[in-house]
XYZ file of C-alpha atoms in Angstrom:
172
model
C -78.357 -2.684 -0.654
C -75.909 -5.174 0.836
C -72.781 -5.857 -1.149
C -72.939 -2.551 -3.039
C -69.636 -0.745 -3.342
C -69.656 2.866 -2.138
C -67.716 4.945 -4.645
C -66.437 8.376 -3.540
C -67.966 11.376 -5.282
C -66.009 13.423 -7.802
C -65.776 16.297 -5.303
C -64.012 13.997 -2.833
C -61.529 12.884 -5.485
C -60.867 16.304 -7.020
C -57.467 17.664 -5.927
C -54.850 19.810 -7.607
C -52.317 17.493 -9.173
C -48.546 17.808 -8.960
C -47.865 18.345 -12.648
C -44.112 17.798 -12.924
C -41.998 15.519 -15.081
C -39.941 12.544 -13.995
C -36.719 14.571 -14.163
C -38.153 17.131 -11.725
C -39.272 14.369 -9.354
C -35.884 12.700 -9.556
C -34.045 15.957 -8.882
C -36.224 16.781 -5.881
C -36.551 13.242 -4.525
C -34.041 13.445 -1.669
C -35.298 16.710 -0.241
C -38.941 15.808 -0.876
C -38.446 12.496 0.910
C -37.092 14.181 4.019
C -39.627 17.043 4.044
C -42.768 14.966 3.356
C -41.699 11.842 5.228
C -44.518 11.806 7.772
C -47.501 12.237 5.383
C -46.047 9.666 2.972
C -45.566 7.083 5.713
C -49.033 7.798 7.154
C -50.541 7.177 3.724
C -48.599 3.969 3.116
C -49.496 2.676 6.580
C -53.164 3.406 5.916
C -53.043 1.624 2.541
C -51.320 -1.380 4.073
C -53.633 -1.667 7.080
C -56.954 -0.867 5.433
C -56.434 -2.714 2.130
C -58.955 -0.246 0.670
C -57.794 2.986 -0.995
C -61.184 4.649 -0.396
C -60.479 4.728 3.336
C -57.193 6.602 2.811
C -58.393 9.604 0.802
C -57.651 12.031 3.642
C -54.056 10.781 3.950
C -53.673 10.938 0.156
C -54.772 14.576 0.178
C -52.153 15.316 2.848
C -49.430 13.737 0.682
C -50.583 15.770 -2.312
C -50.707 19.004 -0.298
C -47.229 18.391 1.123
C -45.840 17.854 -2.391
C -47.494 21.029 -3.684
C -46.175 23.070 -0.745
C -42.710 21.566 -1.220
C -42.502 22.537 -4.900
C -43.918 26.001 -4.179
C -41.143 26.615 -1.634
C -38.528 25.396 -4.105
C -39.977 27.685 -6.789
C -39.927 30.730 -4.512
C -36.477 30.250 -2.965
C -34.323 28.162 -5.339
C -35.982 28.188 -8.768
C -32.888 28.885 -10.864
C -30.486 26.282 -9.380
C -33.290 23.716 -9.289
C -34.162 24.329 -12.938
C -30.516 23.917 -13.934
C -30.311 20.685 -11.937
C -33.430 19.007 -13.292
C -32.672 20.206 -16.833
C -29.250 18.556 -16.613
C -30.905 15.332 -15.438
C -33.473 15.583 -18.230
C -30.805 16.079 -20.914
C -28.713 13.117 -19.800
C -29.889 10.097 -21.724
C -30.661 7.817 -18.761
C -31.489 10.537 -16.217
C -28.335 9.744 -14.286
C -27.586 11.891 -11.256
C -23.828 11.301 -11.502
C -23.555 13.489 -14.593
C -25.061 16.501 -12.787
C -23.107 16.702 -9.519
C -22.087 20.352 -10.043
C -25.694 21.471 -10.462
C -26.721 19.262 -7.545
C -24.171 20.934 -5.261
C -25.427 24.400 -6.222
C -29.045 23.360 -5.599
C -28.210 21.672 -2.272
C -26.340 24.784 -1.094
C -29.265 27.018 -2.053
C -31.753 24.812 -0.203
C -29.469 24.697 2.834
C -28.911 28.460 2.935
C -32.443 29.649 2.192
C -34.649 26.879 3.625
C -32.350 25.160 6.123
C -32.897 21.730 4.594
C -29.953 19.341 4.765
C -29.722 16.711 2.041
C -30.266 13.336 3.740
C -27.397 10.871 3.783
C -27.397 7.900 1.453
C -29.782 5.249 2.802
C -31.318 7.485 5.459
C -34.746 7.573 3.792
C -34.866 3.816 3.267
C -34.419 2.927 6.925
C -37.246 1.080 8.640
C -39.127 3.428 10.939
C -42.136 3.172 13.229
C -45.029 5.446 12.371
C -47.005 6.949 15.236
C -50.519 7.592 14.013
C -53.749 8.970 15.416
C -55.899 6.638 13.310
C -57.603 3.806 15.186
C -56.486 0.278 14.440
C -58.717 -1.106 11.665
C -61.036 -3.989 12.311
C -59.650 -7.115 10.785
C -62.558 -8.944 9.187
C -60.479 -12.084 8.868
C -60.275 -12.511 12.644
C -64.045 -12.280 13.013
C -64.796 -15.091 10.574
C -65.345 -18.575 11.934
C -62.529 -20.977 11.311
C -63.112 -23.360 8.407
C -64.060 -26.908 9.176
C -61.348 -29.516 8.761
C -61.449 -31.653 5.646
C -64.289 -34.173 5.798
C -63.332 -37.839 6.015
C -63.147 -39.704 2.713
C -66.105 -42.001 2.177
C -65.444 -45.368 0.595
C -62.208 -46.972 -0.515
C -59.572 -45.241 -2.569
C -58.335 -47.689 -5.211
C -55.358 -47.155 -7.509
C -56.072 -46.135 -11.095
C -56.800 -49.148 -13.302
C -54.517 -47.914 -16.109
C -51.605 -46.740 -13.985
C -50.164 -43.301 -13.862
C -50.759 -40.963 -16.788
C -47.617 -39.066 -15.852
C -45.734 -41.339 -18.265
C -47.086 -39.508 -21.308
C -45.976 -36.074 -20.109
C -42.402 -36.758 -18.986
C -40.577 -36.972 -22.302
């Protein structure tokens, strides 16, 4: 049937979710951003190019899997310093990182010693980067449409309004 929307099945959409709080995400954000940079950028590129989230399910699964693997590694190697760090962030009223610098330093040292991950410098993750992808360039349906016709010529004479402009009533 033309025009019918193909919805993915529940099996295609079923993935294990990353069930962590905002404090945990905030505490892990810098290291997660550097470790899962490629899958995240692949997914965002797919979403931007395709304009259809159904076409990016594979990339979304890769992002989810990277996040799960990341938190599993943290749990195995640096669970105690990480728990202290995110708990400090959670207990501060506005989840401010500046109040938990001691715990952050302990966590960063643990991650550096046991996993070899260096905390990225400020602004490093927000730099513009090119993403090399294996996906083919999507077809742009807007380029295949015929161009619209120019405005048709006005038939007849255009006369001014007999009662003048009605803008007068709305300008006070």
